[in-house]
């Protein structure tokens, strides 16, 4: 079992390239089922979750080949429409295969998805919407057996702008008769990236990235070649690390426009941030100041996926920062681990009050989930002394060799095997 050994107290300097977005490549890999043909996807980072998606595609009969950061998926030979429970449990995004399987085969059999334990993560919005499109869904002992004789486009109003439900409806709607309008859709940049991939398969989709998306059913049989957009959460993670540790780093291959909320909070906190077309530079030389109040919201609000990383920085800021987690019920599981490192954090319901301390100290801590793990690495690099970060498999789900990226910026961090 891998763990990270970290010696803290070093400033970060240098350049690092941001990789392809996990939360974009996963729905796009599911979408490769639609065209029953060849799909070439560039900027596909070698993440544990991408590995899980490949396992599902191969189980369904697809041929998948990786050459560097490029995946070629041939979905022509796919001939199954069931995903076994163990593969479903490997990650939350397994549920995104539901829409494309129904669109391709008119049938699908799935189980409840797994993924980070951030509190209850129901899929009711997915199932409600699909049944409104004409999918008959029967729960047989936990397995959802879905069948659609004829799906008809119609208006789908989402009670909450769920990212996953928006993606599943977009994918299923490509095979509907007529037009589907998704109202109160998620506006995350990854949705617009999925739309751009779908257009290459011949689908008729518009409005991706806005709160109303329109999909007109029809042929999706074109060969598709696509480059996945940069990972804004990976970029946000590095920005928080530089804020916590001090120093100056430049992020390459990134989309500054997608980092609006994180940049404005860190600028408030005293970081100098500048950007050009596809890079962002952050410098923290003086004191890091506390940030007023961080409330996580759907995009373009403050991303819940950067809450833990910013909290790690707030632990060493001057003053008190209040975090309000509005998206997930149980996304403060990193707090007890930060407290082991000397952090001053009080949690009440979905609010965490972080009192900045002069310095954190090294400790042996345990990752609880993907972003919580990323926060512990930031805290350990900012702390005085040595830390051991266990269960880094959580981190590998969303970052490829995070330790190498930080070591290239001057951090003392190593991956070791227990
Ligand atoms: C996506 O998850 C991301 N994952 C998550 O990133 C991210 O935290 C989340 O969106 C919010 O931005 C991927 O894209 C693979 P949701 P998803 O459906 O689609 C509730 C990371 O760290 N809800 O928008 O699962 C749900 O419980 C991961 O990279 C229902 O109630 O998120 C949650 O409270 C973690 N019923 C809220 O909506 C439903 O049917 C947001 O969920 C669906 C969701």
Coordinates of C-alpha atoms and ligand atoms in Angstrom, one line a residue:
X1 CA 0.0 0.0 0.0
X2 CA 1.5 3.4 -1.1
X3 CA 2.0 6.3 1.3
X4 CA 3.7 9.7 0.9
X5 CA 6.6 10.8 3.1
X6 CA 6.7 14.6 3.3
X7 CA 9.2 16.9 4.9
X8 CA 7.5 20.3 5.1
X9 CA 8.5 23.9 5.2
X10 CA 9.7 24.4 1.6
X11 CA 8.3 27.1 -0.6
X12 CA 7.1 26.0 -4.1
X13 CA 8.7 27.4 -7.2
X14 CA 8.7 26.6 -10.9
X15 CA 6.3 25.5 -13.6
X16 CA 3.8 22.6 -13.8
X17 CA 1.6 21.4 -16.6
X18 CA -2.1 20.8 -15.8
X19 CA -3.4 17.5 -17.1
X20 CA -6.7 16.5 -18.7
X21 CA -9.8 16.8 -16.5
X22 CA -10.9 13.7 -14.7
X23 CA -14.5 14.9 -14.6
X24 CA -14.5 15.5 -18.3
X25 CA -12.8 12.4 -19.6
X26 CA -15.1 10.0 -17.6
X27 CA -18.4 11.1 -19.2
X28 CA -16.6 11.3 -22.6
X29 CA -15.4 7.7 -22.3
X30 CA -19.0 6.6 -21.5
X31 CA -20.1 8.6 -24.6
X32 CA -17.8 6.6 -26.9
X33 CA -20.4 3.9 -26.8
X34 CA -22.8 6.0 -28.9
X35 CA -21.1 5.9 -32.3
X36 CA -20.4 2.2 -32.5
X37 CA -17.1 3.1 -34.0
X38 CA -13.6 4.6 -33.4
X39 CA -13.0 7.4 -30.9
X40 CA -9.6 9.0 -30.3
X41 CA -9.4 10.9 -27.0
X42 CA -6.3 13.0 -26.3
X43 CA -5.1 14.5 -22.9
X44 CA -6.4 11.4 -21.1
X45 CA -4.5 11.3 -17.8
X46 CA -3.6 7.9 -16.4
X47 CA -5.8 8.0 -13.4
X48 CA -7.3 5.2 -11.3
X49 CA -10.9 6.3 -12.2
X50 CA -9.9 6.3 -15.9
X51 CA -8.7 2.7 -15.4
X52 CA -12.1 1.9 -14.0
X53 CA -13.9 3.4 -17.0
X54 CA -11.7 1.4 -19.3
X55 CA -12.6 -1.8 -17.4
X56 CA -16.3 -1.1 -18.0
X57 CA -15.8 -0.3 -21.7
X58 CA -13.8 -3.6 -22.1
X59 CA -16.5 -5.5 -20.2
X60 CA -19.1 -4.2 -22.6
X61 CA -16.9 -5.5 -25.5
X62 CA -15.1 -2.3 -26.6
X63 CA -11.5 -2.4 -27.7
X64 CA -9.4 0.2 -25.8
X65 CA -5.7 1.2 -26.5
X66 CA -3.6 3.7 -24.7
X67 CA -0.6 5.5 -26.3
X68 CA 0.8 8.0 -23.9
X69 CA -2.1 10.4 -23.1
X70 CA -4.2 9.2 -26.0
X71 CA -6.9 6.6 -25.7
X72 CA -8.4 5.0 -28.7
X73 CA -11.8 3.4 -28.0
X74 CA -13.4 1.2 -30.7
X75 CA -17.0 0.7 -29.5
X76 CA -18.1 -1.2 -32.7
X77 CA -17.7 -4.7 -31.1
X78 CA -19.6 -3.7 -27.9
X79 CA -22.4 -6.3 -27.4
X80 CA -23.3 -6.1 -23.7
X81 CA -25.5 -3.6 -21.7
X82 CA -24.8 -4.7 -18.1
X83 CA -22.2 -3.4 -15.7
X84 CA -21.4 -5.8 -12.8
X85 CA -21.7 -4.5 -9.2
X86 CA -18.0 -4.6 -8.5
X87 CA -17.2 -2.3 -11.4
X88 CA -20.1 0.0 -10.5
X89 CA -18.7 0.3 -7.0
X90 CA -15.3 1.4 -8.1
X91 CA -16.4 5.0 -8.9
X92 CA -19.4 7.3 -9.0
X93 CA -19.1 7.9 -12.7
X94 CA -20.0 4.3 -13.5
X95 CA -23.6 5.6 -13.5
X96 CA -22.9 7.8 -16.5
X97 CA -22.7 4.6 -18.6
X98 CA -26.5 4.2 -18.1
X99 CA -27.5 6.9 -20.7
X100 CA -25.2 5.7 -23.5
X101 CA -26.1 2.0 -23.0
X102 CA -29.8 2.8 -23.2
X103 CA -29.2 5.0 -26.2
X104 CA -27.1 2.3 -28.0
X105 CA -28.9 -0.9 -27.0
X106 CA -32.3 0.3 -25.7
X107 CA -31.4 -1.6 -22.5
X108 CA -29.1 -1.3 -19.5
X109 CA -28.5 -3.1 -16.3
X110 CA -26.6 -1.3 -13.5
X111 CA -26.2 -1.2 -9.8
X112 CA -25.9 1.8 -7.4
X113 CA -22.5 3.5 -8.1
X114 CA -19.6 3.8 -5.6
X115 CA -17.1 6.6 -5.4
X116 CA -16.0 9.1 -2.7
X117 CA -18.1 8.8 0.5
X118 CA -19.3 12.4 0.8
X119 CA -22.6 11.6 2.4
X120 CA -25.7 10.2 0.6
X121 CA -25.3 10.4 -3.2
X122 CA -28.6 9.2 -4.6
X123 CA -29.2 8.8 -8.4
X124 CA -33.0 9.7 -8.2
X125 CA -32.6 12.7 -10.5
X126 CA -31.0 10.4 -13.1
X127 CA -33.7 7.8 -12.9
X128 CA -36.6 10.3 -12.7
X129 CA -35.3 12.0 -15.9
X130 CA -34.7 8.8 -17.8
X131 CA -38.1 7.4 -16.9
X132 CA -39.7 10.7 -18.2
X133 CA -37.9 10.0 -21.5
X134 CA -39.7 6.7 -21.7
X135 CA -37.3 4.3 -20.0
X136 CA -38.9 1.6 -17.9
X137 CA -36.7 1.0 -14.7
X138 CA -37.2 -2.0 -12.5
X139 CA -35.2 -2.5 -9.3
X140 CA -34.4 -6.2 -9.0
X141 CA -32.7 -6.7 -5.7
X142 CA -30.5 -3.7 -6.2
X143 CA -29.9 -4.2 -9.9
X144 CA -31.6 -1.5 -12.0
X145 CA -33.0 -3.2 -15.1
X146 CA -33.8 -0.5 -17.7
X147 CA -35.6 -0.9 -21.0
X148 CA -36.7 1.7 -23.5
X149 CA -38.8 0.6 -26.4
X150 CA -39.2 4.1 -27.7
X151 CA -37.7 7.2 -26.0
X152 CA -39.4 10.5 -26.8
X153 CA -37.7 13.9 -26.3
X154 CA -39.5 16.3 -23.9
X155 CA -38.7 19.0 -21.3
X156 CA -36.8 17.7 -18.3
X157 CA -36.6 20.1 -15.3
X158 CA -33.9 19.1 -12.9
X159 CA -34.7 19.9 -9.2
X160 CA -31.0 20.5 -8.6
X161 CA -28.3 21.2 -11.4
X162 CA -26.7 17.8 -10.9
X163 CA -23.6 17.3 -13.1
X164 CA -24.1 13.6 -13.5
X165 CA -27.9 13.7 -14.1
X166 CA -27.3 16.5 -16.8
X167 CA -24.7 14.3 -18.5
X168 CA -26.9 11.1 -18.4
X169 CA -29.9 12.9 -19.9
X170 CA -27.7 14.5 -22.6
X171 CA -26.4 11.1 -23.6
X172 CA -29.7 9.3 -23.5
X173 CA -31.5 12.1 -25.4
X174 CA -29.2 11.6 -28.4
X175 CA -31.4 8.5 -29.2
X176 CA -34.8 10.1 -28.5
X177 CA -37.4 10.8 -31.0
X178 CA -37.7 14.6 -31.1
X179 CA -36.1 17.2 -28.9
X180 CA -35.2 17.2 -25.2
X181 CA -34.7 20.4 -23.3
X182 CA -32.8 20.1 -20.0
X183 CA -33.9 23.0 -17.7
X184 CA -31.8 23.9 -14.7
X185 CA -28.9 21.9 -16.2
X186 CA -25.5 21.9 -14.6
X187 CA -23.2 24.6 -16.1
X188 CA -19.8 23.0 -15.3
X189 CA -17.2 23.4 -18.0
X190 CA -17.0 19.6 -18.2
X191 CA -20.6 19.6 -19.6
X192 CA -19.6 21.9 -22.4
X193 CA -16.6 19.6 -23.1
X194 CA -19.0 16.6 -23.3
X195 CA -21.2 18.6 -25.8
X196 CA -18.1 19.4 -27.9
X197 CA -17.3 15.6 -28.1
X198 CA -20.9 14.7 -28.9
X199 CA -21.0 17.2 -31.8
X200 CA -18.1 15.3 -33.3
X201 CA -20.1 12.1 -33.2
X202 CA -22.8 13.9 -35.3
X203 CA -25.2 14.6 -32.4
X204 CA -27.3 17.7 -32.3
X205 CA -26.7 19.4 -29.0
X206 CA -26.5 23.0 -27.9
X207 CA -26.5 25.1 -24.7
X208 CA -23.7 23.0 -22.9
X209 CA -22.3 25.2 -20.1
X210 CA -25.6 27.1 -19.8
X211 CA -28.6 26.3 -17.6
X212 CA -30.7 25.2 -20.6
X213 CA -29.4 22.4 -22.9
X214 CA -31.3 21.2 -26.1
X215 CA -30.6 17.8 -27.6
X216 CA -32.4 16.6 -30.8
X217 CA -32.3 12.9 -31.2
X218 CA -30.6 11.5 -34.4
X219 CA -27.6 9.7 -35.8
X220 CA -24.3 9.7 -33.7
X221 CA -22.3 7.5 -36.0
X222 CA -19.3 9.6 -36.9
X223 CA -15.7 8.8 -35.9
X224 CA -14.7 11.3 -33.2
X225 CA -11.4 12.8 -32.2
X226 CA -11.3 15.0 -29.2
X227 CA -8.8 16.7 -26.7
X228 CA -10.1 16.8 -23.1
X229 CA -10.1 20.2 -21.4
X230 CA -7.6 20.9 -18.7
X231 CA -8.5 19.9 -15.1
X232 CA -9.6 23.1 -13.3
X233 CA -9.6 21.2 -9.9
X234 CA -6.0 20.0 -10.4
X235 CA -5.1 23.7 -11.2
X236 CA -7.0 24.9 -8.1
X237 CA -5.1 22.3 -6.0
X238 CA -1.7 23.7 -7.1
X239 CA -2.9 27.3 -6.5
X240 CA -3.9 26.4 -2.9
X241 CA -0.6 24.6 -2.4
X242 CA 1.4 27.7 -3.4
X243 CA -0.8 29.9 -1.2
X244 CA -0.2 27.6 1.8
X245 CA 3.5 27.0 1.3
X246 CA 4.5 30.4 -0.2
X247 CA 6.6 30.8 -3.3
X248 CA 5.9 31.4 -7.0
X249 CA 4.5 28.8 -9.5
X250 CA 3.2 28.9 -13.0
X251 CA 0.5 26.6 -14.2
X252 CA 0.7 25.7 -17.9
X253 CA -2.0 24.3 -20.2
X254 CA -4.8 25.6 -18.0
X255 CA -8.0 27.6 -18.7
X256 CA -7.8 30.7 -16.4
X257 CA -11.5 31.5 -17.1
X258 CA -12.5 28.3 -15.3
X259 CA -10.7 29.3 -12.1
X260 CA -12.6 32.5 -11.4
X261 CA -13.8 31.8 -7.8
X262 CA -10.6 30.3 -6.6
X263 CA -8.5 33.1 -8.0
X264 CA -10.7 35.8 -6.4
X265 CA -10.5 34.1 -3.0
X266 CA -6.7 33.7 -3.1
X267 CA -6.2 37.3 -4.3
X268 CA -8.3 38.4 -1.3
X269 CA -5.9 36.4 0.8
X270 CA -2.9 38.2 -0.4
X271 CA -1.7 36.1 -3.3
X272 CA -0.5 37.9 -6.5
X273 CA -2.2 36.1 -9.4
X274 CA -1.7 36.8 -13.1
X275 CA -2.8 34.9 -16.2
X276 CA -2.5 34.8 -19.9
X277 CA -4.3 32.7 -22.6
X278 CA -3.5 29.3 -21.1
X279 CA -1.4 29.8 -18.0
X280 CA -1.8 31.2 -14.5
X281 CA 1.0 32.4 -12.2
X282 CA 0.6 32.7 -8.5
X283 CA 3.0 34.2 -6.0
X284 CA 2.7 34.3 -2.2
X285 CA 5.5 36.1 -0.5
X286 CA 3.8 38.0 2.3
X287 CA 1.4 36.9 5.0
X288 CA -1.6 34.8 3.9
X289 CA -4.7 36.5 5.1
X290 CA -7.9 34.7 6.1
X291 CA -10.8 34.7 3.5
X292 CA -14.2 36.0 4.5
X293 CA -16.6 33.2 3.9
X294 CA -16.4 30.3 1.4
X295 CA -19.7 28.8 0.3
X296 CA -19.6 25.9 -2.1
X297 CA -22.1 26.2 -5.0
X298 CA -22.7 24.7 -8.4
X299 CA -20.5 26.3 -11.2
X300 CA -19.7 29.1 -11.6
X301 CA -19.9 29.3 -7.8
X302 CA -17.0 28.1 -5.6
X303 CA -16.3 24.4 -6.4
X304 CA -16.9 21.9 -3.7
X305 CA -14.0 19.9 -5.2
X306 CA -11.6 22.7 -4.1
X307 CA -13.1 23.2 -0.6
X308 CA -10.7 20.9 1.3
X309 CA -7.6 22.2 -0.5
X310 CA -8.4 25.8 0.3
X311 CA -9.2 24.8 3.9
X312 CA -5.6 23.5 4.2
X313 CA -4.3 26.9 3.1
X314 CA -6.7 28.7 5.5
X315 CA -5.3 26.7 8.4
X316 CA -2.1 28.8 8.1
X317 CA -3.7 32.1 7.2
X318 CA -3.9 35.0 9.6
X319 CA -7.5 35.2 10.9
X320 CA -10.6 33.1 10.7
X321 CA -12.1 31.7 7.5
X322 CA -15.6 30.2 7.5
X323 CA -16.5 27.3 5.1
X324 CA -20.0 26.4 4.2
X325 CA -20.4 23.1 2.3
X326 CA -23.7 23.3 0.4
X327 CA -23.3 20.4 -2.1
X328 CA -22.4 17.3 -0.1
X329 CA -23.6 16.5 3.4
X330 CA -20.4 14.9 4.6
X331 CA -17.4 16.6 3.0
X332 CA -15.4 17.6 6.1
X333 CA -13.9 14.2 6.7
X334 CA -10.4 15.7 6.2
X335 CA -10.9 18.0 9.3
X336 CA -9.9 15.5 12.0
X337 CA -6.8 14.7 10.1
X338 CA -5.9 18.4 9.7
X339 CA -6.5 18.8 13.5
X340 CA -3.8 16.0 14.0
X341 CA -1.4 18.4 12.3
X342 CA -2.3 21.2 14.7
X343 CA -5.1 22.9 12.8
X344 CA -7.8 24.9 14.7
X345 CA -11.1 23.9 13.1
X346 CA -14.6 23.7 14.6
X347 CA -17.3 22.0 12.6
X348 CA -21.0 22.4 13.1
X349 CA -23.4 20.9 10.6
X350 CA -22.3 22.0 7.1
X351 CA -20.1 24.9 8.5
X352 CA -16.4 24.7 9.4
X353 CA -14.7 27.6 11.3
X354 CA -11.0 27.7 10.6
X355 CA -8.8 29.7 12.9
X356 CA -5.5 30.3 11.3
X357 CA -2.5 29.1 13.3
X358 CA 1.2 30.2 13.2
X359 CA 2.3 26.8 11.8
X360 CA 1.1 23.2 11.4
X361 CA 3.3 20.3 12.5
X362 CA 4.1 17.0 10.8
X363 CA 2.0 13.9 11.7
X364 CA 0.8 10.6 10.4
X365 CA -2.5 11.1 8.7
X366 CA -4.9 9.1 6.5
X367 CA -6.7 10.2 3.3
X368 CA -10.5 9.9 3.6
X369 CA -11.3 10.7 0.0
X370 CA -9.8 12.2 -3.2
X371 CA -9.9 16.0 -2.4
X372 CA -9.5 15.5 1.3
X373 CA -6.3 13.6 0.5
X374 CA -5.1 16.4 -1.7
X375 CA -5.7 18.8 1.2
X376 CA -3.5 16.7 3.6
X377 CA -0.6 16.8 1.1
X378 CA -0.9 20.6 1.0
X379 CA -1.0 20.8 4.8
X380 CA 2.0 18.5 5.2
X381 CA 4.1 20.5 2.7
X382 CA 3.2 23.7 4.6
X383 CA 3.9 22.1 8.0
X384 CA 7.1 22.0 10.1
X385 CA 8.6 18.6 10.3
X386 CA 7.8 15.2 8.7
X387 CA 4.4 13.7 7.8
X388 CA 3.3 10.3 6.6
X389 CA 0.1 10.4 4.4
X390 CA -1.6 7.0 4.2
X391 CA -4.1 5.6 1.8
X392 CA -3.0 7.7 -1.1
X393 CA -4.9 5.4 -3.4
X394 CA -7.7 7.9 -2.9
X395 CA -5.4 10.6 -4.4
X396 CA -4.4 8.4 -7.3
X397 CA -8.1 8.4 -8.4
X398 CA -7.8 12.0 -9.5
X399 CA -4.2 13.0 -9.7
X400 CA -1.5 11.2 -11.8
X401 CA 1.7 11.0 -9.6
X402 CA 0.9 14.1 -7.6
X403 CA 4.2 13.6 -5.6
X404 CA 6.3 14.0 -8.8
X405 CA 4.5 17.3 -9.7
X406 CA 5.2 18.7 -6.2
X407 CA 8.8 17.4 -6.1
X408 CA 9.4 19.3 -9.5
X409 CA 8.3 22.4 -7.7
X410 CA 10.8 21.9 -4.9
X411 CA 8.7 20.0 -2.3
X412 CA 10.3 17.2 -0.2
X413 CA 7.8 14.5 -1.0
X414 CA 8.2 10.8 -1.9
X415 CA 5.9 7.9 -2.6
X416 CA 6.9 4.8 -0.6
X417 CA 5.4 1.3 -0.3
X418 CA 4.4 0.0 3.2
Ligands
LIG1 C1 -19.8 15.5 -10.0 O1 -20.3 14.5 -9.2 C2 -18.2 15.4 -9.8 N1 -17.8 14.1 -10.3 C3 -17.9 15.6 -8.4 O2 -16.4 15.6 -8.3 C4 -18.4 17.0 -7.9 O3 -18.1 17.1 -6.6 C5 -19.9 17.1 -8.2 O4 -20.2 16.8 -9.6 C6 -20.4 18.5 -7.9 O5 -19.7 19.5 -8.6 C7 -17.7 13.9 -11.6 O6 -17.9 14.7 -12.5 C8 -17.2 12.5 -12.0 P1 -24.0 15.9 -8.7 P2 -21.8 14.1 -9.3 O7 -24.9 15.0 -9.3 O8 -22.3 14.1 -10.7 C9 -27.2 15.4 -5.2 C10 -14.3 14.9 -7.4 O9 -13.8 15.2 -6.4 N2 -27.9 14.5 -6.2 O10 -23.9 17.3 -9.3 O11 -22.0 12.9 -8.6 C11 -25.9 14.8 -4.7 O12 -26.2 13.9 -3.6 C12 -15.8 14.5 -7.5 O13 -13.8 15.0 -8.5 C13 -29.1 14.0 -5.8 O14 -29.7 14.3 -4.8 O15 -22.5 15.3 -8.5 C14 -25.1 16.0 -4.3 O16 -25.5 16.4 -3.0 C15 -16.4 14.3 -6.1 N3 -29.7 13.1 -6.7 C16 -25.6 17.0 -5.3 O17 -26.8 16.6 -5.9 C17 -29.2 12.8 -7.9 O18 -29.7 12.0 -8.7 C18 -24.5 17.2 -6.5 O19 -24.4 16.0 -7.1 C19 -27.9 13.3 -8.2 C20 -27.3 14.2 -7.3

